[in-house]
Every structure is written in C-alpha cells, then in structure tokens.
Coordinates of C-alpha atoms in Angstrom, one line a residue:
X587 CA 0.0 0.0 0.0
X588 CA 2.9 2.4 0.6
X589 CA 4.1 2.0 -3.0
X590 CA 0.7 3.2 -4.3
X591 CA 0.8 6.2 -2.0
X592 CA 4.3 7.1 -3.1
X593 CA 3.3 7.0 -6.7
X594 CA 0.5 9.4 -6.0
X595 CA 2.8 11.8 -4.1
X596 CA 5.3 11.9 -7.0
X597 CA 2.5 12.8 -9.4
X598 CA 1.5 16.0 -7.5
X599 CA 3.4 18.2 -9.9
X600 CA 2.0 20.7 -12.4
X601 CA -0.3 18.9 -14.8
X602 CA -3.4 19.7 -16.8
X603 CA -5.7 19.4 -13.7
X604 CA -3.5 21.8 -11.8
X605 CA -3.6 24.4 -14.6
X606 CA -7.4 24.1 -15.0
X607 CA -7.8 24.4 -11.3
X608 CA -5.5 27.5 -11.1
X609 CA -7.5 29.2 -13.9
X610 CA -10.9 28.4 -12.2
X611 CA -9.6 29.6 -8.8
X612 CA -8.2 32.7 -10.4
X613 CA -11.5 33.5 -12.1
X614 CA -13.3 32.9 -8.7
X615 CA -10.8 35.3 -7.0
X616 CA -11.4 37.9 -9.7
X617 CA -15.1 37.5 -9.3
X618 CA -14.9 38.1 -5.6
X619 CA -12.6 41.1 -6.2
X620 CA -15.2 42.5 -8.6
X621 CA -18.0 42.1 -6.0
X622 CA -15.9 43.9 -3.4
X623 CA -15.2 46.8 -5.9
X624 CA -18.9 47.1 -6.7
X625 CA -19.7 47.0 -3.0
X626 CA -17.2 49.7 -2.2
X627 CA -18.3 52.0 -5.0
X628 CA -22.1 51.6 -4.6
X629 CA -22.4 50.5 -1.0
X630 CA -19.9 52.7 0.6
X631 CA -20.3 55.5 -1.9
X632 CA -16.5 55.9 -2.5
X633 CA -15.4 57.8 -5.6
X634 CA -13.4 55.5 -7.8
X635 CA -11.0 58.1 -9.0
X636 CA -10.2 59.5 -5.6
X637 CA -9.9 56.2 -3.7
X638 CA -8.5 54.0 -6.4
X639 CA -5.6 52.5 -4.4
X640 CA -7.7 51.7 -1.3
X641 CA -10.6 50.2 -3.4
X642 CA -8.1 48.0 -5.3
X643 CA -6.2 47.2 -2.1
X644 CA -9.4 46.0 -0.4
X645 CA -10.6 44.0 -3.5
X646 CA -7.4 42.1 -4.1
X647 CA -6.5 41.5 -0.5
X648 CA -9.9 40.3 0.6
X649 CA -10.3 38.0 -2.3
X650 CA -6.8 36.6 -1.9
X651 CA -7.1 36.2 1.8
X652 CA -10.4 34.3 1.4
X653 CA -8.9 31.8 -1.1
X654 CA -5.8 31.3 1.2
X655 CA -8.1 30.6 4.1
X656 CA -10.2 28.3 2.0
X657 CA -7.0 26.4 1.1
X658 CA -6.0 26.1 4.8
X659 CA -9.5 24.8 5.6
X660 CA -9.2 22.1 2.9
X661 CA -5.7 21.2 4.0
X662 CA -6.7 20.8 7.6
X663 CA -9.7 18.7 6.5
X664 CA -7.5 16.5 4.4
X665 CA -5.3 15.9 7.4
X666 CA -8.2 14.5 9.3
X667 CA -9.3 17.3 11.6
X668 CA -13.0 16.7 10.9
X669 CA -12.9 12.9 10.7
X670 CA -14.3 12.3 14.2
X671 CA -17.3 14.5 13.4
X672 CA -18.0 12.7 10.1
X673 CA -17.6 9.3 11.7
X674 CA -19.8 10.1 14.6
X675 CA -22.6 11.5 12.4
X676 CA -22.4 8.4 10.2
X677 CA -22.5 6.2 13.3
X678 CA -25.6 8.0 14.7
X679 CA -27.3 7.7 11.3
X680 CA -26.6 4.0 11.0
X681 CA -27.6 3.3 14.6
X682 CA -30.9 5.3 14.1
X683 CA -32.0 3.8 10.8
X684 CA -30.5 0.3 10.6
X685 CA -31.1 -2.7 12.8
X686 CA -27.5 -3.9 12.9
X687 CA -24.4 -1.7 12.5
X688 CA -22.4 -4.7 11.3
X689 CA -24.6 -5.1 8.2
X690 CA -23.5 -1.7 6.9
X691 CA -20.3 -0.6 5.2
X692 CA -19.3 1.6 8.2
X693 CA -16.1 0.5 9.9
X694 CA -16.5 -0.9 13.3
X695 CA -14.1 1.5 15.0
X696 CA -12.9 5.1 14.5
X697 CA -9.4 3.8 14.0
X698 CA -10.4 1.6 11.1
X699 CA -12.4 4.6 9.6
X700 CA -9.3 6.8 10.0
X701 CA -7.1 4.2 8.3
X702 CA -9.5 3.9 5.4
X703 CA -9.5 7.7 5.0
X704 CA -5.7 7.8 5.0
X705 CA -5.4 5.3 2.2
X706 CA -7.5 7.4 -0.2
X707 CA -5.5 9.5 -2.6
X708 CA -5.6 13.3 -1.9
X709 CA -6.0 16.0 -4.4
X710 CA -3.3 18.6 -5.1
X711 CA -5.1 21.8 -4.1
X712 CA -2.0 24.1 -4.1
X713 CA -3.4 26.0 -7.1
X714 CA -5.9 27.6 -4.7
X715 CA -3.1 28.8 -2.4
X716 CA -1.1 30.0 -5.5
X717 CA -3.9 32.1 -7.0
X718 CA -5.0 33.5 -3.5
X719 CA -1.4 34.4 -2.8
X720 CA -1.0 36.3 -6.1
X721 CA -4.2 38.3 -5.4
X722 CA -3.0 38.9 -1.8
X723 CA 0.4 40.1 -3.0
X724 CA -1.2 42.5 -5.5
X725 CA -3.4 43.8 -2.6
X726 CA -0.3 44.4 -0.5
X727 CA 1.3 46.3 -3.4
X728 CA -1.7 48.6 -3.6
X729 CA -1.6 49.1 0.2
X730 CA 2.1 50.2 -0.1
X731 CA 1.2 52.6 -2.9
X732 CA -1.7 54.0 -0.9
X733 CA 0.5 54.5 2.1
X734 CA 3.2 56.2 0.0
X735 CA 0.6 58.6 -1.4
X736 CA -0.4 59.7 2.2
X737 CA 3.1 60.9 3.1

C-alpha cells in the first residue's frame, strides 16, 4: 500500500488538472474582487478616481485572503481534523435507521475509519493557495502605494 501512495505523491506536480484548477480559482478570485469593488463604489459611496488605491487594495487583499483561508481549511480537513465529526454523524445515522451496525459498510471503530481515509489519494489543491497568494500580493502592493501617497 505504501508504494501506491508514493506514486500518488510523486504525481503531485503541475499537470493539466493543476492548470485548469488554477484558472478556475483565479476566475473565482477575480469575481470576488469584482464584487468587493462594486460594494465599495455603490455600497460605501466611494469615488473610484479619488480612492482607487484603497478600493483595489481592499478588493485584491480580501479575495486573496479568502482563497488562502479556504486552502487552509481544505488542508486541515484532508489531514483529518474533521474525521471524528464525520464518523460520529455516520454512526448515529446507522444506529438510528439500521437494525444492525455490522450489516452496513461503516467500519467498526474510528481507528479503522481513519485508516481507510488515510489510504485514499488526496488532491493537489495548491493552485488555490497560489492564486490566492497572487491576489494577496497585489493587494499588498496597492496598500504600499496607498501609504506612499499619504506621506
């Protein structure tokens, strides 16, 4: 079983799926940035020409930070932080609606459940972190430009 997992780990480079995922997450990040820009212009009544740096700083940094935090949530979930919650909900469901727990596909113990989850291949989601980091970096650049204009 270790050999199969090693093969999967070696394949986690940049491939077609990574590029497509990066493009999709980049578009999602741009969409969030657009929503933030619209909200700042129409919701906060900021003049686009006078507050250009701060509007762009908010838009890029908020969207980038949201995607980076989403990546962290996915990473923690892949490492098994929420496995006990998922197993307990499945166990309660099985005990409520089935006569015998042993007749279901649910593992007998949490340890077996965790082992089965560890054996499943994991997706390479670093494209989410990469696109979020790019937007966050652009937001920081706009923040620096805004602070240089104040002085």
